Amino acid sequence: MDLLNIYAEELTKSLNGILSLENILELIEKPRYSTQGDIAFPCFTLAKTLKKTPNQIAVEIATRINHPMFEKVVADGPYVNGFFHKKLVSNEVITSILDQGKHYGSSDIGNGKNITIDFSSPNIAKPFSMGHLRSTVIGNSLAHIFEKCGYNAIRINHLGDWGTQFGKLIVAYKLWGNEEQVKQNPIKELLSLYVKFHEEAQQQKHLEEEARIWFKKLEDGDAEPTKLWEWFRSESLQEFSKIYKLLGITFDSYHGEAFYNDKMEKTLRLLNDQKLLSTSDGAEVVHLDEYELPPCLLKKSDGATLYATRDLTAALYRQETYHFKKGIYVVGHEQSLHFKQVFLVLKKMGYNWANDLVHVPFGFILKDGKKMSTRKGKVVLLEDVISEAVSLAKENIEVKNPGLQNKDEVAKQVAIGALIFHDLKNERLNNIEFSLKDMLKFEGETGPYVQYTHARACSILRKAGGAKDSQAEGLDEEESWELVKMLMDFPAVIKKSMTLYEPSQIAKYLIDLSQEFNKYYGIVKILADDEQKAQRIALVKSVTTVLCEGLRLLGITAPEEM
Ligand code: ARG
């Protein structure tokens, strides 16, 4: 049930269609105080057309609306304020949550169409950075949200598995590498080989030249470098897989940059045929002067292709393969120019679908106000961060609930939940300060707080002997009204988070819902034996359903006990 829509339809009718439904939907607000009703329509914009004061108009509209879901509709100055019929609305909301279960809030906006989500996309032989963690967590949540709205999400891990750095790595490995050590600790070893290469290359200038030659051999498909490259790639991927497994994340495709090697020639030919390529200092570029942007560099003077050449080719490939309705890229904001350029080149090539490409940027993770780096020796390995989080979570549980059965499993769920929630509760463009201690608190705006609220609600249900004695109809209790209204908002919150590409909408909603539930829990004796008990149990059941599903959309599990 969508009361917002019902109200808007009533308003259009009462206005004889002077304003469109969309127009009205945009104008409708939430009154500042709950005593002013549940929904408000401002009449200012109508004054000119109707040649009356907004206050007069409000009075006229209010008298014309009469709908069973509204207890009353009144003029309040220039506003038309609607008061929902609490009992009927509560009935409807709780009945539909109990009926639909985890499907509550689902929609078919997407009509089963494909969308591609390019996310995580770490670089081979380098540590999985904090930025990659953000991309992973945001991208995964967006995939869930889009699926909830009826799209078919295709999760793509566009691995950084190509580029001149592999020439350097091969040279370094051949000079100083040790197979056993790399196998033991692939990322750490490969990274230190890479760092050593740069240190040594300062003195030994010929190293750079050798690296270029080896990369060329790799590009030409020579056996030796290819074998090494494949090995680096698979070792790295195994390391990354551990992180994905911990986070519970899967991909549909691991086609990274290297996959496009044999496809870029065609892209360049297409551009050339359309006379879009220009030569500039021996390099091939597409000019973007008309957009006041620097040219998009696609081929260096030595013939090497670039990151942009691969992204251009990848977009073409994805459109051809998946016919996506939207092509989403979850990548840090520092790559904004790159994506602008790539999208515009495709537009210049005449592809209308270039308008369906979306870069979803995000800010940095900071530690003590500084960008958290996983590079240059002082590597913070994500796996270490996660295991520290797990042991902190375990300490918390030991204090809170020493008798808990599956402590280790719950500690893992809480730690991962904390990490993900901490990222997603902020609007993604904000930088976030990283503090394991804060994010693991059971109070405040944290993942564990929401998980804990869910577990508390589950424990009430257990005490009640399950939800079998629940009764969706007939809830009639002032204290529950805010909670019911929030539950009613869930579907709209999901849609908004999709439209804005903002999982934070859901995270914030879950905090609000948890707070409201805990308030309710504090003032109402839920299991008191009176004529509303069965209705309250139904309400609690609804809360657990929405909290659990909301967390799932963020990529977080909701333990029933913790
Ligand atoms: N590997 C890149 C990096 O770490 C991110 C790739 C993002 N995806 C893309 N299609 N460019 O910076």
Coordinates of C-alpha atoms and ligand atoms in Angstrom, one line a residue:
M1 CA 0.0 0.0 0.0
D2 CA 1.4 3.3 -1.0
L3 CA -0.3 6.1 1.0
L4 CA 1.8 8.7 -0.7
N5 CA 0.4 7.7 -4.0
I6 CA -3.1 7.4 -2.7
Y7 CA -2.8 10.9 -1.3
A8 CA -1.4 12.3 -4.5
E9 CA -4.2 10.7 -6.5
E10 CA -6.8 12.2 -4.2
L11 CA -5.1 15.5 -4.6
T12 CA -5.1 15.4 -8.4
K13 CA -8.7 14.4 -8.5
S14 CA -9.6 17.3 -6.2
L15 CA -7.7 19.6 -8.4
N16 CA -9.3 18.3 -11.6
G17 CA -5.9 17.5 -12.9
I18 CA -4.5 21.0 -12.8
L19 CA -1.3 19.4 -11.5
S20 CA 0.0 16.1 -12.7
L21 CA 0.5 13.2 -10.3
E22 CA 4.3 13.5 -10.7
N23 CA 4.1 17.1 -9.9
I24 CA 2.1 16.5 -6.8
L25 CA 4.3 13.7 -5.7
E26 CA 7.3 16.0 -5.8
L27 CA 5.5 18.6 -3.7
I28 CA 4.2 16.4 -0.9
E29 CA 6.1 16.7 2.3
K30 CA 6.2 15.3 5.8
P31 CA 4.9 17.7 8.3
R32 CA 7.4 18.9 10.8
Y33 CA 5.5 17.8 13.9
S34 CA 3.5 14.7 14.1
T35 CA 0.6 16.7 15.6
Q36 CA 0.3 18.3 12.2
G37 CA -0.6 15.0 10.6
D38 CA 1.3 12.4 8.6
I39 CA 1.5 13.9 5.2
A40 CA 1.3 17.5 3.9
F41 CA 0.7 19.2 0.6
P42 CA 1.7 22.9 0.2
C43 CA -0.5 25.0 -2.0
F44 CA 1.8 27.9 -2.8
T45 CA 2.4 26.9 -6.4
L46 CA -1.3 26.9 -7.1
A47 CA -2.0 30.5 -6.1
K48 CA -1.1 32.0 -9.4
T49 CA -3.1 29.5 -11.6
L50 CA -6.2 29.6 -9.3
K51 CA -6.0 33.3 -8.5
K52 CA -6.6 32.6 -4.8
T53 CA -4.5 32.6 -1.7
P54 CA -2.7 29.4 -0.7
N55 CA -4.8 29.3 2.5
Q56 CA -8.1 29.5 0.6
I57 CA -7.0 26.8 -1.8
A58 CA -5.9 24.5 1.2
V59 CA -9.4 24.8 2.7
E60 CA -11.1 24.0 -0.6
I61 CA -8.9 20.9 -1.3
A62 CA -9.3 19.7 2.3
T63 CA -13.1 19.6 2.1
R64 CA -13.0 17.6 -1.2
I65 CA -10.8 14.7 0.0
N66 CA -12.5 11.8 1.6
H67 CA -10.7 8.5 1.6
P68 CA -11.1 5.6 4.0
M69 CA -7.3 5.4 4.7
F70 CA -7.5 9.0 6.0
E71 CA -9.0 9.7 9.4
K72 CA -9.2 13.4 8.4
V73 CA -7.8 15.9 6.0
V74 CA -7.5 19.5 7.2
A75 CA -6.3 22.8 6.0
D76 CA -3.4 24.1 8.1
G77 CA -2.6 27.6 6.8
P78 CA -1.3 27.0 3.2
Y79 CA -1.0 23.3 3.7
V80 CA -3.4 20.4 3.2
N81 CA -2.6 18.0 6.0
G82 CA -3.6 14.4 6.0
F83 CA -4.0 12.2 9.0
F84 CA -3.8 8.5 8.3
H85 CA -6.4 6.2 9.7
K86 CA -4.1 4.5 12.2
K87 CA -6.0 1.3 12.7
L88 CA -6.6 0.6 9.0
V89 CA -3.1 1.6 8.0
S90 CA -1.5 -0.6 10.7
N91 CA -3.7 -3.5 9.5
E92 CA -2.6 -3.1 6.0
V93 CA 1.1 -2.6 6.7
I94 CA 1.5 -5.5 9.1
T95 CA -0.6 -7.8 7.1
S96 CA 1.5 -7.2 4.0
I97 CA 4.8 -7.7 5.8
L98 CA 3.6 -10.9 7.4
D99 CA 2.2 -12.1 4.0
Q100 CA 5.2 -11.1 1.9
G101 CA 8.0 -11.9 4.4
K102 CA 11.4 -11.1 3.0
H103 CA 9.7 -10.1 -0.3
Y104 CA 8.2 -7.0 1.4
G105 CA 9.5 -4.0 -0.4
S106 CA 10.3 -5.8 -3.6
S107 CA 9.2 -4.3 -6.9
D108 CA 9.4 -5.0 -10.6
I109 CA 10.6 -1.6 -11.7
G110 CA 13.5 -3.3 -13.5
N111 CA 11.3 -5.7 -15.4
G112 CA 14.0 -8.4 -15.3
K113 CA 16.4 -6.2 -17.4
N114 CA 20.1 -6.6 -17.1
I115 CA 22.3 -4.1 -15.3
T116 CA 26.1 -4.5 -15.1
I117 CA 27.8 -3.5 -11.9
D118 CA 31.6 -3.1 -12.1
F119 CA 32.9 -3.2 -8.6
S120 CA 35.8 -4.2 -6.4
S121 CA 38.2 -4.6 -9.3
P122 CA 41.5 -4.8 -7.4
N123 CA 44.9 -4.9 -9.0
I124 CA 46.8 -8.1 -9.4
A125 CA 50.0 -8.4 -7.4
K126 CA 49.0 -5.5 -5.3
P127 CA 47.3 -5.4 -1.9
F128 CA 43.5 -5.1 -1.8
S129 CA 43.2 -1.4 -0.8
M130 CA 40.8 0.4 1.5
G131 CA 39.4 1.9 -1.7
H132 CA 38.8 -1.5 -3.1
L133 CA 37.0 -2.4 0.1
R134 CA 34.7 0.5 -0.3
S135 CA 34.0 -0.3 -3.9
T136 CA 33.3 -4.0 -3.0
V137 CA 30.9 -3.1 -0.2
I138 CA 29.0 -0.4 -2.0
G139 CA 28.8 -2.4 -5.3
N140 CA 27.6 -5.5 -3.6
S141 CA 24.9 -3.6 -1.8
L142 CA 23.8 -1.8 -5.0
A143 CA 23.6 -5.2 -6.7
H144 CA 21.2 -6.4 -4.0
I145 CA 19.2 -3.2 -4.1
F146 CA 18.8 -3.3 -7.9
E147 CA 17.8 -7.0 -7.7
K148 CA 15.2 -6.1 -5.1
C149 CA 13.8 -3.7 -7.6
G150 CA 13.4 -6.3 -10.2
Y151 CA 16.7 -6.0 -12.2
N152 CA 19.0 -8.8 -13.1
A153 CA 22.4 -7.6 -11.7
I154 CA 25.6 -8.8 -13.4
R155 CA 28.5 -8.5 -11.0
I156 CA 31.7 -7.8 -12.8
N157 CA 35.2 -7.8 -11.2
H158 CA 37.2 -5.8 -13.7
L159 CA 40.6 -7.0 -12.4
G160 CA 43.6 -4.7 -12.9
D161 CA 45.6 -7.5 -14.5
W162 CA 47.3 -5.7 -17.3
G163 CA 49.7 -2.9 -17.8
T164 CA 53.4 -2.0 -17.9
Q165 CA 53.8 -2.8 -14.2
F166 CA 53.8 -6.5 -15.2
G167 CA 57.0 -6.0 -17.1
K168 CA 58.6 -4.6 -14.0
L169 CA 57.3 -7.4 -11.9
I170 CA 58.6 -10.0 -14.3
V171 CA 62.1 -8.4 -14.3
A172 CA 62.1 -8.2 -10.5
Y173 CA 60.9 -11.7 -10.0
K174 CA 63.6 -13.1 -12.4
L175 CA 66.3 -11.1 -10.6
W176 CA 65.3 -11.5 -6.9
G177 CA 62.2 -13.6 -6.7
N178 CA 61.7 -16.9 -4.9
E179 CA 58.9 -19.2 -5.8
E180 CA 58.3 -20.7 -2.4
Q181 CA 58.1 -17.2 -0.8
V182 CA 55.6 -16.0 -3.4
K183 CA 53.5 -19.1 -2.8
Q184 CA 53.6 -18.6 0.9
N185 CA 52.6 -15.0 0.9
P186 CA 51.8 -13.9 -2.7
I187 CA 50.6 -10.3 -2.2
K188 CA 53.3 -9.3 0.3
E189 CA 56.1 -10.9 -1.8
L190 CA 55.0 -9.5 -5.1
L191 CA 54.5 -6.1 -3.7
S192 CA 58.0 -6.1 -2.2
L193 CA 59.5 -7.2 -5.5
Y194 CA 57.7 -4.3 -7.1
V195 CA 58.9 -1.9 -4.5
K196 CA 62.5 -3.2 -4.9
F197 CA 62.3 -2.8 -8.6
H198 CA 61.6 0.9 -8.1
E199 CA 64.4 1.3 -5.6
E200 CA 66.9 -0.4 -7.8
A201 CA 65.8 1.3 -11.0
Q202 CA 66.8 4.6 -9.5
Q203 CA 70.5 3.6 -9.9
Q204 CA 70.2 1.0 -12.6
K205 CA 68.6 2.8 -15.4
H206 CA 68.6 -0.2 -17.7
L207 CA 66.0 -1.9 -15.6
E208 CA 63.2 0.3 -16.9
E209 CA 64.1 -0.6 -20.5
E210 CA 64.2 -4.3 -19.6
A211 CA 60.8 -4.1 -18.1
R212 CA 59.5 -2.5 -21.3
I213 CA 60.9 -5.3 -23.3
W214 CA 59.4 -8.0 -21.0
F215 CA 56.0 -6.3 -21.1
K216 CA 56.2 -6.3 -24.9
K217 CA 57.0 -10.0 -24.9
L218 CA 54.0 -10.5 -22.6
E219 CA 51.8 -8.6 -25.0
D220 CA 53.1 -10.7 -27.9
G221 CA 52.1 -13.8 -26.0
D222 CA 55.6 -15.3 -25.3
A223 CA 55.4 -18.4 -23.2
E224 CA 57.8 -17.5 -20.3
P225 CA 56.3 -14.1 -19.3
T226 CA 52.8 -15.4 -20.0
K227 CA 53.3 -18.3 -17.6
L228 CA 54.6 -15.9 -14.9
W229 CA 51.8 -13.5 -15.4
E230 CA 49.2 -16.3 -15.2
W231 CA 50.8 -17.5 -12.0
F232 CA 50.8 -14.0 -10.4
R233 CA 47.2 -13.6 -11.4
S234 CA 46.0 -16.8 -10.0
E235 CA 47.9 -16.4 -6.7
S236 CA 46.5 -12.9 -6.3
L237 CA 43.0 -14.0 -7.1
Q238 CA 43.2 -16.7 -4.5
E239 CA 44.1 -14.1 -1.9
F240 CA 41.3 -11.8 -3.0
S241 CA 38.9 -14.8 -2.9
K242 CA 39.5 -15.1 0.8
I243 CA 38.3 -11.6 1.4
Y244 CA 35.2 -12.2 -0.8
K245 CA 34.4 -15.3 1.0
L246 CA 34.6 -13.6 4.4
L247 CA 32.4 -10.8 3.1
G248 CA 30.0 -13.3 1.4
I249 CA 30.4 -11.7 -2.0
T250 CA 30.3 -13.4 -5.4
F251 CA 30.9 -12.3 -9.0
D252 CA 29.5 -13.3 -12.3
S253 CA 32.6 -12.3 -14.2
Y254 CA 36.3 -11.8 -13.6
H255 CA 37.0 -10.5 -17.0
G256 CA 39.6 -7.9 -16.2
E257 CA 41.7 -5.6 -18.3
A258 CA 43.7 -8.4 -19.9
F259 CA 40.6 -9.9 -21.3
Y260 CA 40.3 -7.0 -23.7
N261 CA 43.8 -7.4 -25.2
D262 CA 42.7 -8.9 -28.4
K263 CA 39.6 -6.7 -28.7
M264 CA 41.1 -3.2 -28.5
E265 CA 42.3 -3.2 -32.1
K266 CA 38.7 -3.3 -33.2
T267 CA 37.8 -0.4 -31.0
L268 CA 40.5 1.7 -32.4
R269 CA 39.5 0.8 -35.9
L270 CA 35.9 1.8 -35.2
L271 CA 37.1 5.1 -33.9
N272 CA 39.4 5.6 -36.9
D273 CA 36.6 4.8 -39.4
Q274 CA 34.5 7.5 -37.8
K275 CA 37.4 9.9 -38.0
L276 CA 37.4 10.4 -34.3
L277 CA 41.0 9.6 -33.7
S278 CA 43.7 12.3 -33.9
T279 CA 47.4 12.0 -33.7
S280 CA 49.0 14.2 -31.1
D281 CA 52.8 13.9 -30.5
G282 CA 52.7 10.4 -32.1
A283 CA 49.9 9.3 -29.7
E284 CA 46.3 8.6 -30.7
V285 CA 43.6 10.6 -28.9
V286 CA 40.0 11.5 -29.1
H287 CA 39.5 15.2 -28.6
L288 CA 36.9 16.3 -26.2
D289 CA 37.4 20.1 -26.5
E290 CA 33.7 20.7 -27.1
Y291 CA 33.1 19.4 -23.5
E292 CA 36.0 21.4 -22.2
L293 CA 37.8 18.2 -21.2
P294 CA 41.3 17.0 -22.0
P295 CA 41.6 14.5 -24.8
C296 CA 41.1 10.9 -24.1
L297 CA 44.5 9.1 -24.7
L298 CA 44.0 5.7 -26.3
K299 CA 47.4 4.7 -27.7
K300 CA 50.8 5.9 -26.7
S301 CA 53.4 6.8 -29.2
D302 CA 55.2 3.5 -28.5
G303 CA 52.0 1.7 -29.5
A304 CA 50.9 0.7 -26.0
T305 CA 47.2 0.9 -25.2
L306 CA 45.9 2.4 -22.0
Y307 CA 43.4 2.0 -19.1
A308 CA 40.9 4.0 -21.1
T309 CA 41.3 1.9 -24.2
R310 CA 40.4 -1.1 -22.1
D311 CA 37.5 0.5 -20.5
L312 CA 36.1 1.7 -23.8
T313 CA 36.4 -1.8 -25.2
A314 CA 34.9 -3.3 -22.0
A315 CA 31.9 -1.1 -22.3
L316 CA 31.3 -2.2 -25.9
Y317 CA 31.8 -5.8 -25.0
R318 CA 29.3 -5.5 -22.1
Q319 CA 26.7 -3.8 -24.2
E320 CA 27.0 -6.5 -26.8
T321 CA 27.0 -9.3 -24.3
Y322 CA 24.5 -8.2 -21.8
H323 CA 22.4 -5.5 -23.5
F324 CA 22.5 -3.7 -20.2
K325 CA 19.8 -1.2 -19.2
K326 CA 22.4 0.5 -17.0
G327 CA 26.2 0.0 -16.8
I328 CA 27.3 1.0 -13.4
Y329 CA 30.9 1.6 -12.2
V330 CA 31.6 1.7 -8.5
V331 CA 35.0 3.4 -8.5
G332 CA 36.6 6.1 -6.3
H333 CA 35.9 9.8 -7.2
E334 CA 39.5 10.3 -8.2
Q335 CA 38.7 8.5 -11.4
S336 CA 35.8 10.8 -12.3
L337 CA 37.6 12.4 -15.2
H338 CA 38.5 9.1 -16.6
F339 CA 34.9 7.9 -16.7
K340 CA 33.6 11.2 -18.1
Q341 CA 36.1 10.8 -20.9
V342 CA 35.3 7.2 -21.7
F343 CA 31.5 7.8 -21.6
L344 CA 31.8 10.9 -23.9
V345 CA 34.0 9.0 -26.4
L346 CA 31.2 6.4 -26.6
K347 CA 28.7 9.1 -27.1
K348 CA 30.7 10.6 -29.9
M349 CA 30.7 7.2 -31.5
G350 CA 27.0 7.5 -31.6
Y351 CA 25.9 5.0 -29.0
N352 CA 22.8 6.1 -27.3
W353 CA 23.4 3.7 -24.5
A354 CA 26.4 5.8 -23.5
N355 CA 23.7 7.8 -21.6
D356 CA 23.0 4.7 -19.5
L357 CA 26.6 4.5 -18.2
V358 CA 26.9 5.7 -14.6
H359 CA 30.0 6.3 -12.6
V360 CA 29.1 5.9 -8.9
P361 CA 32.0 7.5 -7.1
F362 CA 32.9 7.5 -3.4
G363 CA 35.3 9.2 -0.9
F364 CA 38.4 7.9 0.9
I365 CA 38.8 6.0 4.1
L366 CA 40.9 8.0 6.5
K367 CA 42.9 7.0 9.5
D368 CA 43.5 9.9 12.0
G369 CA 42.4 12.3 9.2
K370 CA 44.9 11.0 6.7
K371 CA 44.2 8.8 3.7
M372 CA 44.7 5.2 4.7
S373 CA 47.3 3.6 2.5
T374 CA 48.0 0.0 1.8
R375 CA 51.0 0.8 -0.3
K376 CA 54.7 1.6 0.2
G377 CA 55.8 -1.0 2.7
K378 CA 53.5 -0.1 5.6
V379 CA 50.9 -2.4 4.2
V380 CA 47.6 -2.7 6.1
L381 CA 46.3 -6.0 4.8
L382 CA 42.6 -6.2 4.8
E383 CA 42.6 -9.7 6.1
D384 CA 44.5 -8.6 9.2
V385 CA 41.9 -5.8 9.7
I386 CA 39.1 -8.3 9.4
S387 CA 40.6 -10.7 11.9
E388 CA 41.3 -7.9 14.4
A389 CA 37.6 -6.9 14.0
V390 CA 36.6 -10.5 14.6
S391 CA 38.6 -10.8 17.8
L392 CA 37.2 -7.5 19.1
A393 CA 33.7 -8.6 18.3
K394 CA 34.4 -11.8 20.2
E395 CA 35.5 -9.8 23.3
N396 CA 32.3 -7.8 23.2
I397 CA 30.2 -11.0 23.0
E398 CA 32.1 -12.6 25.9
V399 CA 31.1 -9.6 28.0
K400 CA 27.5 -9.3 26.8
N401 CA 26.5 -12.8 26.3
P402 CA 29.0 -15.4 27.6
G403 CA 26.6 -18.3 27.3
L404 CA 26.0 -17.8 23.6
Q405 CA 26.2 -21.1 21.6
N406 CA 28.0 -20.3 18.3
K407 CA 30.2 -17.5 19.5
D408 CA 32.7 -17.7 16.7
E409 CA 30.2 -17.6 13.9
V410 CA 28.3 -14.7 15.5
A411 CA 31.6 -12.8 16.1
K412 CA 32.4 -13.1 12.4
Q413 CA 28.9 -11.9 11.4
V414 CA 29.1 -9.0 13.8
A415 CA 32.6 -8.0 12.7
I416 CA 31.8 -8.1 9.1
G417 CA 28.5 -6.4 9.7
A418 CA 30.3 -3.6 11.6
L419 CA 32.8 -3.1 8.9
I420 CA 30.2 -2.9 6.1
F421 CA 27.7 -0.8 8.0
H422 CA 30.4 1.7 9.0
D423 CA 31.1 2.2 5.3
L424 CA 27.5 2.3 4.1
K425 CA 26.0 4.5 6.8
N426 CA 27.7 7.5 5.3
E427 CA 26.7 9.1 2.0
R428 CA 29.2 7.5 -0.3
L429 CA 31.0 10.7 -1.4
N430 CA 32.0 11.5 2.2
N431 CA 35.4 10.4 3.4
I432 CA 35.1 8.1 6.4
E433 CA 37.3 7.8 9.4
F434 CA 38.3 4.3 10.1
S435 CA 38.0 3.1 13.7
L436 CA 37.5 -0.5 14.6
K437 CA 36.6 0.3 18.2
D438 CA 33.8 2.7 17.2
M439 CA 32.3 0.6 14.5
L440 CA 32.1 -2.4 16.8
K441 CA 30.1 -0.6 19.5
F442 CA 26.7 -2.1 20.4
E443 CA 25.3 1.4 20.9
G444 CA 25.2 4.3 18.5
E445 CA 24.9 4.2 14.8
T446 CA 26.6 0.9 14.1
G447 CA 26.0 -2.4 12.4
P448 CA 26.1 -4.3 15.7
Y449 CA 23.5 -2.0 17.1
V450 CA 21.1 -2.9 14.3
Q451 CA 22.0 -6.5 14.6
Y452 CA 21.5 -6.4 18.3
T453 CA 18.1 -4.8 18.0
H454 CA 17.1 -7.5 15.5
A455 CA 18.4 -10.2 17.9
R456 CA 16.5 -8.6 20.8
A457 CA 13.2 -8.6 18.7
C458 CA 13.9 -12.3 17.9
S459 CA 14.3 -13.1 21.5
I460 CA 10.9 -11.6 22.3
L461 CA 9.4 -13.8 19.6
R462 CA 11.1 -16.8 21.1
K463 CA 9.7 -15.9 24.6
A464 CA 6.3 -15.7 23.0
G465 CA 6.7 -19.1 21.6
G466 CA 7.3 -18.0 18.0
A467 CA 5.1 -15.7 15.9
K468 CA 2.3 -18.3 15.7
D469 CA 0.1 -16.4 18.1
S470 CA 0.4 -13.2 16.1
Q471 CA -2.6 -11.3 14.7
A472 CA -2.0 -8.8 12.0
E473 CA -5.3 -7.1 12.2
G474 CA -6.5 -4.9 15.0
L475 CA -3.4 -3.2 16.3
D476 CA -4.7 -0.2 18.1
E477 CA -2.1 1.4 20.3
E478 CA -0.8 4.9 20.2
E479 CA 2.8 3.9 21.0
S480 CA 3.2 1.7 18.0
W481 CA 2.2 4.3 15.4
E482 CA 5.6 5.7 14.6
L483 CA 7.0 2.2 14.3
V484 CA 4.2 1.2 11.9
K485 CA 4.7 4.3 9.8
M486 CA 8.4 3.5 9.5
L487 CA 7.7 0.0 8.5
M488 CA 5.4 1.4 5.8
D489 CA 8.3 3.6 4.5
F490 CA 10.6 0.6 3.8
P491 CA 9.6 0.1 0.1
A492 CA 10.0 3.8 -0.7
V493 CA 13.4 3.9 1.1
I494 CA 14.6 1.0 -1.1
K495 CA 13.5 2.8 -4.3
K496 CA 15.2 6.0 -3.2
S497 CA 18.4 4.2 -2.4
M498 CA 18.3 2.7 -5.9
T499 CA 17.6 6.0 -7.7
L500 CA 20.4 7.8 -5.8
Y501 CA 22.8 4.8 -5.8
E502 CA 23.0 5.3 -2.1
P503 CA 22.9 2.3 0.2
S504 CA 23.3 4.9 3.0
Q505 CA 19.6 5.6 2.7
I506 CA 18.9 2.1 3.9
A507 CA 21.5 2.1 6.5
K508 CA 20.1 5.3 8.0
Y509 CA 16.6 4.0 7.9
L510 CA 17.7 0.9 9.8
I511 CA 19.3 3.0 12.5
D512 CA 16.0 5.0 12.8
L513 CA 13.9 1.9 12.8
S514 CA 16.1 0.3 15.5
Q515 CA 15.9 3.4 17.7
E516 CA 12.2 3.6 17.3
F517 CA 11.8 -0.1 18.1
N518 CA 14.0 0.2 21.2
K519 CA 12.0 3.2 22.4
Y520 CA 8.8 1.1 21.9
Y521 CA 10.4 -1.8 23.8
G522 CA 11.2 0.6 26.6
I523 CA 7.7 1.9 27.1
V524 CA 5.5 -1.0 26.2
K525 CA 5.1 -4.3 27.9
I526 CA 5.1 -6.3 24.7
L527 CA 4.2 -9.7 26.1
A528 CA 1.7 -8.4 28.7
D529 CA -1.4 -10.6 28.6
D530 CA -4.1 -8.3 27.2
E531 CA -6.2 -8.1 24.1
Q532 CA -3.4 -6.4 22.1
K533 CA -0.7 -9.0 22.8
A534 CA -1.2 -11.0 19.5
Q535 CA -1.1 -7.7 17.6
R536 CA 2.1 -6.6 19.3
I537 CA 3.7 -9.9 18.5
A538 CA 2.8 -9.4 14.8
L539 CA 4.4 -6.0 15.0
V540 CA 7.6 -7.4 16.5
K541 CA 7.7 -10.0 13.8
S542 CA 7.3 -7.3 11.2
V543 CA 10.2 -5.4 12.7
T544 CA 12.5 -8.5 12.6
T545 CA 11.5 -9.1 9.0
V546 CA 12.3 -5.6 7.9
L547 CA 15.6 -5.3 9.9
C548 CA 16.8 -8.6 8.5
E549 CA 15.9 -7.8 4.9
G550 CA 17.3 -4.3 5.2
L551 CA 20.6 -5.6 6.5
R552 CA 20.7 -8.2 3.7
L553 CA 20.4 -5.4 1.2
L554 CA 23.6 -3.9 2.7
G555 CA 25.3 -7.3 2.5
I556 CA 25.1 -8.0 6.3
T557 CA 23.7 -11.1 8.1
A558 CA 21.4 -10.8 11.0
P559 CA 22.0 -13.4 13.7
E560 CA 19.0 -14.3 15.8
E561 CA 21.0 -14.4 18.9
M562 CA 24.1 -12.4 19.9
Ligands
ARG1 N1 41.7 -1.6 -11.0 C1 41.3 -0.2 -10.9 C2 41.9 0.5 -9.7 O1 42.3 -0.2 -8.8 C3 39.8 0.0 -10.8 C4 39.0 -0.5 -12.0 C5 37.6 0.0 -12.0 N2 36.8 -0.4 -13.1 C6 37.0 0.0 -14.3 N3 36.2 -0.5 -15.3 N4 37.9 0.9 -14.7 O2 42.1 1.7 -9.7

